[in-house]
Coordinates of C-alpha atoms and ligand atoms in Angstrom, one line a residue:
M16 CA -13.9 -17.0 11.2
E17 CA -11.5 -19.7 10.3
T18 CA -8.0 -19.8 11.8
L19 CA -5.3 -18.2 9.6
R20 CA -2.5 -20.8 9.3
V21 CA 1.1 -19.7 9.0
G22 CA 4.1 -21.5 7.7
M23 CA 7.5 -20.0 8.6
L24 CA 10.6 -20.2 6.4
G25 CA 13.5 -19.3 8.7
A26 CA 13.4 -19.5 12.5
G27 CA 16.3 -17.5 13.7
T28 CA 16.3 -14.1 15.5
V29 CA 13.2 -12.7 13.9
G30 CA 11.4 -16.0 13.5
S31 CA 11.8 -16.8 17.2
G32 CA 10.3 -13.4 18.1
V33 CA 7.3 -13.9 15.8
A34 CA 6.7 -17.4 17.1
R35 CA 6.8 -16.1 20.7
I36 CA 4.1 -13.5 20.0
L37 CA 1.9 -15.9 18.1
L38 CA 2.2 -18.6 20.8
E39 CA 2.2 -16.4 23.9
E40 CA -0.4 -13.8 22.9
P41 CA -3.2 -15.7 21.1
D42 CA -6.0 -13.8 22.9
R43 CA -4.6 -10.5 21.9
I44 CA -4.4 -11.6 18.3
V45 CA -8.0 -12.8 18.3
R46 CA -9.1 -9.5 19.8
R47 CA -7.2 -7.6 17.0
C48 CA -8.5 -9.6 14.1
G49 CA -11.4 -11.7 15.2
R50 CA -9.8 -15.0 14.3
R51 CA -6.8 -17.1 15.5
I52 CA -3.4 -17.1 13.8
E53 CA -1.7 -20.4 14.1
L54 CA 1.9 -21.1 13.4
T55 CA 1.6 -24.6 11.9
R56 CA 5.2 -25.4 10.9
A57 CA 8.7 -23.9 10.5
V58 CA 11.5 -24.7 8.1
V59 CA 15.2 -24.1 8.8
R60 CA 18.5 -24.9 7.3
D61 CA 19.6 -27.2 10.1
P62 CA 16.8 -28.8 12.0
L63 CA 19.2 -30.4 14.4
K64 CA 20.6 -27.0 15.6
A65 CA 19.6 -25.9 19.1
R66 CA 17.0 -23.1 18.9
D67 CA 14.6 -21.0 20.9
E68 CA 12.5 -23.3 23.2
V69 CA 9.3 -21.8 21.7
F70 CA 10.0 -24.1 18.7
S71 CA 9.4 -27.2 20.9
R72 CA 5.7 -26.4 20.3
V73 CA 6.0 -26.2 16.5
P74 CA 7.0 -28.9 13.9
V75 CA 10.4 -27.9 12.5
S76 CA 11.9 -29.5 9.4
G77 CA 14.7 -28.8 6.9
N78 CA 12.4 -29.1 3.8
P79 CA 10.7 -26.0 2.4
R80 CA 8.2 -28.2 0.6
D81 CA 6.7 -29.0 4.0
V82 CA 5.5 -25.4 4.1
L83 CA 4.9 -24.7 0.3
D84 CA 3.0 -27.9 -0.4
A85 CA 0.9 -27.9 2.9
A86 CA -2.8 -27.3 2.3
E87 CA -3.0 -26.2 5.9
V88 CA -0.7 -23.1 5.2
D89 CA -2.5 -19.9 4.1
V90 CA 0.4 -17.5 4.6
V91 CA 4.1 -18.0 4.2
L92 CA 6.5 -16.0 6.4
E93 CA 9.8 -15.6 4.7
L94 CA 12.3 -14.9 7.5
M95 CA 15.4 -16.7 6.1
G96 CA 17.1 -13.7 4.5
G97 CA 19.3 -13.6 1.4
L98 CA 18.4 -13.8 -2.3
E99 CA 18.3 -17.6 -3.0
P100 CA 16.5 -19.8 -2.1
A101 CA 14.3 -17.0 -0.7
R102 CA 13.3 -15.7 -4.2
T103 CA 12.4 -19.1 -5.6
L104 CA 10.5 -20.1 -2.4
V105 CA 8.5 -16.8 -2.3
R106 CA 7.5 -17.3 -6.0
S107 CA 6.5 -20.9 -5.3
A108 CA 4.4 -19.8 -2.3
L109 CA 2.6 -17.2 -4.4
Q110 CA 2.0 -19.7 -7.2
A111 CA 0.6 -22.1 -4.6
G112 CA -2.0 -19.5 -3.7
K113 CA -0.4 -18.4 -0.4
D114 CA 0.0 -14.8 0.8
V115 CA 3.6 -13.8 1.8
V116 CA 4.9 -11.7 4.6
T117 CA 8.7 -11.0 4.5
A118 CA 11.3 -8.9 6.3
N119 CA 13.8 -9.3 3.5
K120 CA 14.9 -6.0 2.1
A121 CA 17.7 -7.4 0.1
L122 CA 15.2 -9.7 -1.7
L123 CA 12.7 -6.9 -2.4
C124 CA 15.4 -4.5 -3.5
E125 CA 16.9 -7.0 -6.0
H126 CA 13.8 -9.0 -7.1
G127 CA 10.8 -6.9 -5.9
E128 CA 9.5 -6.1 -9.3
E129 CA 9.3 -9.7 -10.3
L130 CA 7.8 -10.9 -7.0
F131 CA 5.2 -8.1 -6.9
S132 CA 4.0 -8.9 -10.4
A133 CA 4.0 -12.6 -9.5
A134 CA 1.8 -11.7 -6.5
R135 CA -0.6 -9.7 -8.6
E136 CA -0.8 -12.4 -11.2
A137 CA -1.7 -14.9 -8.5
G138 CA -4.1 -12.6 -6.8
R139 CA -2.1 -12.7 -3.6
T140 CA -0.3 -10.1 -1.4
I141 CA 3.2 -9.4 -0.2
A142 CA 3.4 -7.5 3.0
F143 CA 6.8 -6.2 4.0
E144 CA 6.6 -3.7 6.9
A145 CA 9.5 -5.4 8.7
A146 CA 11.8 -4.9 5.7
V147 CA 12.5 -1.2 6.6
A148 CA 13.2 0.3 10.1
G149 CA 12.3 -2.8 12.2
G150 CA 9.4 -1.9 14.5
V151 CA 8.8 1.6 13.0
P152 CA 5.7 1.3 10.7
I153 CA 7.2 3.4 7.9
I154 CA 5.9 1.3 5.0
H155 CA 2.3 1.8 6.2
V156 CA 3.0 5.5 6.6
L157 CA 4.3 5.9 3.1
G158 CA 1.8 3.5 1.5
Q159 CA -1.3 4.8 3.3
S160 CA -1.1 7.4 6.0
M161 CA 0.8 10.0 3.8
A162 CA -1.2 9.4 0.7
A163 CA -2.5 13.0 0.5
N164 CA 1.1 14.2 0.1
Q165 CA 3.8 14.4 -2.5
I166 CA 6.8 13.4 -0.5
T167 CA 9.6 15.9 -1.1
A168 CA 12.4 14.6 1.1
I169 CA 13.4 11.5 3.1
E170 CA 16.3 11.7 5.5
A171 CA 16.6 8.4 7.4
I172 CA 18.7 6.5 9.9
I173 CA 17.7 3.0 8.9
N174 CA 20.5 0.7 9.8
G175 CA 20.3 -0.1 13.5
T176 CA 23.6 -1.9 13.6
S177 CA 25.6 1.1 12.2
N178 CA 23.9 3.5 14.6
F179 CA 24.5 1.1 17.5
I180 CA 28.2 0.9 16.6
L181 CA 28.6 4.7 16.2
T182 CA 26.9 5.2 19.6
D183 CA 29.0 2.6 21.4
M184 CA 32.2 4.1 19.9
F185 CA 31.3 7.7 20.8
R186 CA 29.7 7.1 24.2
N187 CA 31.8 4.3 25.5
D188 CA 35.0 4.7 23.5
A189 CA 34.4 1.1 22.3
A190 CA 36.8 -0.3 19.7
Y191 CA 35.0 -0.6 16.3
D192 CA 35.5 -4.5 16.1
D193 CA 34.1 -4.9 19.6
A194 CA 31.1 -2.8 18.8
V195 CA 30.4 -4.9 15.7
R196 CA 30.6 -8.1 17.8
K197 CA 28.1 -6.6 20.3
A198 CA 25.7 -5.7 17.5
Q199 CA 25.9 -9.3 16.3
A200 CA 25.3 -10.7 19.7
M201 CA 22.2 -8.4 20.2
G202 CA 20.7 -9.8 17.0
Y203 CA 20.8 -6.5 15.1
A204 CA 23.3 -7.4 12.4
E205 CA 22.7 -9.2 9.1
A206 CA 24.0 -12.7 8.7
D207 CA 26.9 -10.9 6.8
P208 CA 27.5 -7.8 8.9
S209 CA 29.4 -6.1 6.0
M210 CA 25.9 -5.4 4.6
D211 CA 25.3 -3.2 7.6
V212 CA 28.7 -1.5 8.0
E213 CA 29.3 -0.9 4.3
G214 CA 26.0 0.9 3.9
T215 CA 24.4 -1.7 1.6
D216 CA 21.5 -2.6 4.0
A217 CA 20.5 1.1 4.5
A218 CA 20.8 1.7 0.7
Q219 CA 18.5 -1.3 0.0
K220 CA 16.0 0.1 2.4
L221 CA 16.3 3.5 0.9
T222 CA 15.4 2.0 -2.5
L223 CA 12.1 0.7 -1.0
L224 CA 11.2 4.0 0.6
T225 CA 12.1 5.9 -2.6
L226 CA 9.9 3.6 -4.7
L227 CA 6.9 4.2 -2.4
A228 CA 7.5 7.9 -2.1
F229 CA 8.6 8.8 -5.7
G230 CA 7.8 5.8 -7.9
T231 CA 11.4 5.7 -8.8
R232 CA 13.0 2.3 -9.0
T233 CA 16.7 2.4 -8.1
R234 CA 19.5 0.1 -7.2
P235 CA 22.3 0.8 -4.7
E236 CA 24.8 0.8 -7.5
Q237 CA 23.2 3.9 -9.0
F238 CA 23.8 6.2 -6.1
Q239 CA 26.6 7.0 -3.6
V240 CA 26.8 4.4 -0.9
Q241 CA 29.4 4.7 1.8
G242 CA 29.4 2.8 5.2
I243 CA 30.7 3.5 8.6
N244 CA 33.5 1.0 8.3
T245 CA 36.1 3.7 7.4
L246 CA 35.2 6.1 10.3
E247 CA 37.4 6.6 13.3
L248 CA 36.6 7.7 16.8
A249 CA 38.5 11.0 16.0
D250 CA 35.8 11.9 13.4
L251 CA 33.0 11.4 15.9
K252 CA 34.9 13.6 18.4
Y253 CA 35.7 16.4 15.9
A254 CA 32.1 16.4 14.7
D255 CA 31.0 16.8 18.3
E256 CA 33.5 19.7 18.8
L257 CA 32.0 21.3 15.7
G258 CA 28.4 20.9 17.0
Y259 CA 27.4 17.8 15.0
A260 CA 26.6 14.1 15.5
V261 CA 27.8 11.5 12.9
K262 CA 25.0 9.1 11.6
L263 CA 24.7 6.8 8.6
L264 CA 22.1 8.9 6.8
A265 CA 20.0 7.7 3.8
T266 CA 18.7 10.6 1.8
A267 CA 16.3 11.1 -1.1
K268 CA 15.3 14.6 -2.0
L269 CA 13.0 15.7 -4.8
L270 CA 14.8 18.6 -6.6
E271 CA 14.4 20.4 -9.9
G272 CA 17.1 18.4 -11.5
G273 CA 15.7 15.1 -10.3
L274 CA 16.1 12.9 -7.2
E275 CA 19.2 13.5 -5.1
M276 CA 20.0 10.1 -3.5
H277 CA 22.8 8.9 -1.3
T278 CA 23.6 6.8 1.8
Q279 CA 26.6 8.1 3.7
P280 CA 27.9 8.8 7.2
T281 CA 26.8 12.4 7.6
L282 CA 27.4 15.2 10.1
I283 CA 24.0 16.2 11.4
R284 CA 23.7 19.4 13.4
Q285 CA 23.1 18.8 17.1
G286 CA 19.6 19.8 18.1
R287 CA 17.9 18.3 15.1
P288 CA 15.8 15.2 16.0
L289 CA 18.0 13.0 13.7
A290 CA 21.1 13.9 15.7
T291 CA 19.5 12.5 18.9
V292 CA 19.0 8.9 17.6
E293 CA 21.1 6.5 19.6
G294 CA 21.8 2.8 19.8
A295 CA 19.8 0.5 17.4
N296 CA 17.0 3.1 17.1
N297 CA 16.0 4.4 13.6
M298 CA 14.4 7.6 12.6
I299 CA 12.8 8.6 9.3
A300 CA 12.2 12.3 8.7
L301 CA 9.6 12.6 5.9
T302 CA 8.7 15.9 4.4
G303 CA 5.3 16.0 2.6
D304 CA 4.0 19.0 0.6
V305 CA 0.8 19.1 2.6
V306 CA 1.8 17.9 6.1
G307 CA 5.3 19.5 6.3
Q308 CA 8.0 17.6 8.2
T309 CA 7.3 14.5 10.2
W310 CA 9.5 12.1 12.2
F311 CA 9.0 8.4 12.8
S312 CA 11.3 6.8 15.3
G313 CA 11.9 3.6 17.4
M314 CA 13.9 0.4 17.5
G315 CA 15.0 -0.3 13.9
A316 CA 16.5 -3.8 14.5
G317 CA 16.4 -6.6 17.0
Q318 CA 14.2 -9.6 17.6
M319 CA 11.0 -8.2 19.2
A320 CA 10.8 -4.9 17.4
T321 CA 11.0 -6.7 14.0
A322 CA 8.6 -9.3 15.2
S323 CA 6.1 -6.6 16.1
A324 CA 6.1 -5.4 12.4
V325 CA 5.9 -9.0 11.1
V326 CA 2.9 -9.9 13.3
S327 CA 1.1 -6.7 12.4
D328 CA 1.5 -7.7 8.7
L329 CA 0.0 -11.1 9.6
I330 CA -2.9 -9.4 11.3
D331 CA -3.4 -7.2 8.2
V332 CA -3.7 -10.4 6.2
A333 CA -6.0 -12.0 8.7
V334 CA -8.5 -9.1 8.7
G335 CA -8.2 -8.6 4.9
R336 CA -6.5 -5.1 5.0
A337 CA -3.4 -6.3 3.2
Q338 CA -5.5 -7.7 0.4
L339 CA -7.2 -4.3 0.0
T340 CA -4.1 -2.1 0.2
F341 CA -1.6 -4.3 -1.7
P342 CA -3.2 -3.9 -5.2
H343 CA -3.3 -0.1 -4.7
L344 CA 0.2 0.2 -3.3
D345 CA 1.7 2.3 -6.0
V346 CA 5.0 0.4 -6.1
W347 CA 6.6 -0.7 -9.3
G348 CA 3.7 1.1 -10.9
A349 CA 3.4 2.4 -14.4
H350 CA 3.6 6.2 -13.6
A351 CA 6.6 8.1 -14.8
P352 CA 9.5 7.7 -12.3
V353 CA 11.5 10.8 -11.2
P354 CA 15.0 10.5 -12.7
L355 CA 18.1 10.4 -10.5
Q356 CA 20.2 13.6 -10.3
P357 CA 23.8 13.0 -11.2
A358 CA 25.9 12.5 -8.0
E359 CA 28.3 15.4 -9.0
Q360 CA 25.4 17.9 -8.7
A361 CA 24.8 17.3 -5.0
F362 CA 25.3 20.7 -3.3
R363 CA 26.2 20.5 0.4
R364 CA 28.8 21.4 3.0
Y365 CA 31.6 18.9 3.8
Y366 CA 33.7 17.8 6.7
L367 CA 37.3 17.0 5.7
R368 CA 40.0 15.4 7.9
F369 CA 43.5 15.1 6.7
N370 CA 46.6 13.8 8.4
V371 CA 49.3 16.2 7.4
E372 CA 52.9 17.0 8.1
D373 CA 53.1 19.9 10.6
R374 CA 55.5 22.1 8.6
P375 CA 55.4 25.4 6.8
H376 CA 53.1 25.9 3.8
V377 CA 50.9 22.8 4.3
I378 CA 47.7 24.6 5.0
A379 CA 48.5 27.0 2.2
D380 CA 48.9 24.1 -0.2
I381 CA 45.6 22.5 0.8
T382 CA 43.6 25.7 0.8
D383 CA 45.1 26.7 -2.5
I384 CA 43.7 23.5 -4.1
L385 CA 40.3 24.0 -2.4
G386 CA 40.2 27.6 -3.4
R387 CA 41.1 26.9 -7.1
N388 CA 38.1 24.5 -7.1
S389 CA 35.8 27.2 -5.8
I390 CA 35.5 25.5 -2.4
S391 CA 35.2 28.1 0.4
L392 CA 36.3 27.2 4.0
A393 CA 33.8 27.7 6.9
S394 CA 36.1 26.7 9.8
V395 CA 39.5 25.0 10.4
I396 CA 40.7 22.9 13.4
Q397 CA 44.3 22.0 14.0
H398 CA 45.1 21.2 17.6
E399 CA 48.6 22.0 18.8
A400 CA 51.2 19.2 18.3
P401 CA 54.7 18.8 19.9
E402 CA 57.4 21.2 18.8
P403 CA 59.2 19.5 15.8
D404 CA 62.5 19.6 17.9
D405 CA 60.8 17.4 20.5
V406 CA 60.0 14.7 18.0
P407 CA 62.7 12.0 18.3
S408 CA 63.2 11.5 14.5
G409 CA 63.4 15.2 13.9
A410 CA 60.8 14.7 11.1
A411 CA 57.8 16.9 11.1
P412 CA 55.0 15.4 13.3
I413 CA 51.9 14.2 11.6
V414 CA 48.8 16.1 12.9
P415 CA 45.1 16.0 12.1
L416 CA 43.7 19.0 10.2
V417 CA 39.9 19.3 10.1
I418 CA 38.2 21.6 7.6
M419 CA 34.5 22.4 7.3
T420 CA 33.6 23.8 3.9
H421 CA 30.8 26.1 2.8
R422 CA 28.4 24.5 0.4
T423 CA 29.9 23.2 -2.8
T424 CA 29.1 20.5 -5.4
E425 CA 30.2 16.9 -5.1
G426 CA 31.8 17.4 -8.5
Q427 CA 34.0 20.3 -7.3
L428 CA 34.9 18.3 -4.2
R429 CA 35.9 15.2 -6.2
R430 CA 38.1 17.3 -8.5
A431 CA 39.8 19.0 -5.4
S432 CA 40.1 15.6 -3.7
A433 CA 42.0 14.1 -6.7
E434 CA 44.5 17.1 -6.6
L435 CA 44.8 16.8 -2.8
D436 CA 45.8 13.1 -3.1
A437 CA 48.9 14.2 -5.0
L438 CA 50.2 16.4 -2.2
N439 CA 53.2 14.7 -0.4
C440 CA 52.4 16.4 2.9
L441 CA 49.2 14.4 3.2
R442 CA 49.0 10.9 4.8
R443 CA 46.1 8.5 4.2
P444 CA 43.4 8.1 5.1
K445 CA 41.7 11.3 4.1
V446 CA 38.1 11.6 5.4
C447 CA 35.4 13.4 3.6
L448 CA 31.8 13.4 4.9
P449 CA 28.8 15.4 3.9
V450 CA 27.0 17.7 6.4
S451 CA 23.3 18.1 6.9
D452 CA 22.4 21.3 8.7
Ligands
LIG10 P1 18.9 -15.3 11.3 O1 18.9 -15.2 12.7 O2 20.2 -15.6 10.6 O3 17.8 -16.5 10.9 C1 17.7 -17.0 9.6 C2 16.9 -18.3 9.6 O4 16.7 -18.7 8.3 C3 17.6 -19.4 10.4 O5 16.6 -20.1 11.1 C4 18.1 -20.3 9.3 O6 18.2 -21.6 9.6 C5 17.1 -20.1 8.2 N1 17.7 -20.3 6.9 C6 18.7 -19.6 6.3 N2 19.0 -20.1 5.1 C7 18.1 -21.1 4.9 C8 17.9 -22.0 3.8 N3 18.6 -22.0 2.7 N4 16.9 -22.9 4.0 C9 16.1 -23.0 5.1 N5 16.3 -22.1 6.2 C10 17.3 -21.2 6.0 O7 18.3 -14.0 10.5 P2 17.3 -12.9 11.2 O8 18.1 -11.9 11.9 O9 16.2 -13.6 11.8 O10 16.8 -12.2 9.8 C11 15.9 -12.8 9.0 C12 15.4 -11.8 8.0 O11 14.8 -10.7 8.6 C13 16.5 -11.2 7.0 O12 15.9 -11.0 5.8 C14 16.8 -9.9 7.7 O13 17.4 -9.0 6.8 C15 15.5 -9.5 8.2 N6 15.5 -8.5 9.3 C16 16.2 -8.8 10.4 C17 16.2 -7.9 11.5 C18 17.0 -8.1 12.7 O14 17.0 -7.2 13.5 N7 17.6 -9.3 12.9 C19 15.4 -6.7 11.4 C20 14.6 -6.5 10.2 C21 14.7 -7.4 9.2 P3 19.1 -22.2 10.8 O15 18.6 -21.6 12.1 O16 19.1 -23.7 10.8 O17 20.5 -21.7 10.5
LIG11 N1 20.7 -5.4 10.1 C1 19.6 -4.5 10.1 C2 19.9 -3.3 10.9 C3 18.4 -5.2 10.7 O1 20.9 -3.3 11.7 O2 19.2 -2.3 10.7 C4 17.1 -4.4 10.5 O3 16.7 -4.3 9.2

């Protein structure tokens, strides 16, 4: 069979890993798909920048037309990230009759509907395994392997950077900023790491999983998205004391009232598989009505894990599997989507941490507000502080107060939270995290 010729847009962390596999493992690829896959050219923003030595064997330019207009390019790999010019270039590639492989979840979350219909009109495919969970083949699982099921729940750790930072803080007492810098140096973080630590990246990935699982098209603005950037080491330690691990958890559950969806740092009970995920690993727990609960885990970010998924997509295109599955992938399809449940109806336990003045009636004031909002307490931690007389200013010391609630609705919690904010015994920040038992 003829060689499949690949043009690459973006030759950074992921692009270098892909180039390495294509150039260093040609025999393996021929064994997998019965034909060669050749990287014929790459386009970058700055062709003069020093880059991985693997690109000494590939023509590199700064002009995307070198890939889009080339007759000797069958597949375009979009590995540049961001929305523009990625969106325009992917459209042009499809219109030029080329299949597309991309790792860009931001692009698919924002413009997926348009790009998928452009691919269908052009009779081409878009493969995007690397867009969610790096090396964990969760898109294939949802699009093909679980097809006999109605998925009823997704609980997923799908931002490797956030999980790496939380692990480094908890295990090594690393300062938050240092852990962010390490995640960047390891190639886990997005070009703008606020996408990782503010929860946006995980929320974008959740929209893709939700679309495949439930046919529901959502945007991160439509559900609760909270990142790890407001967490403190104290919260990780208190959670541990209570028997939980804190993870950035992306959740979508099919309930009677609709789809409950959120992406938030969450206390996960120790002993559950999700609580054991460390470093840049990801885990997706899927519940199917036929199969029951399943877990898929592995490196969710980083050069070679992501390259593994990209090259698998290329092999799917080379053997013709992507061309078979893409038209049947029920994404952005016409069937009735499941509506989103209003955020206020989420019904769960919560971890609350307050910094309070250590003086009479403080706990009574707080529990009064919680009680009047029908929020019942499951446990309380207040470690002993110095005696007020030993504090130099004579003022009441400020101490952390941690409360675990029984299950309550997000609406009740928000109402209580607004009342709590008015208490003058409370100091900011107040931390409020959901719990997944
Ligand atoms: P990266 O290291 O920043 O590389 C981006 C590449 O794109 C660079 O080669 C850059 O050129 C090029 N580029 C950026 N803007 C361009 C433009 N306007 N025109 C031409 N080239 C342009 O990013 P990455 O980590 O490889 O990520 C690439 C994609 O994979 C993103 O969509 C990301 O979300 C996704 N992804 C990444 C990971 C991961 O672990 N890193 C995992 C899964 C998915 P220069 O080299 O000249 O700057
Ligand atoms: N920045 C992303 C993460 C890359 O840390 O998970 C993988 O999509």
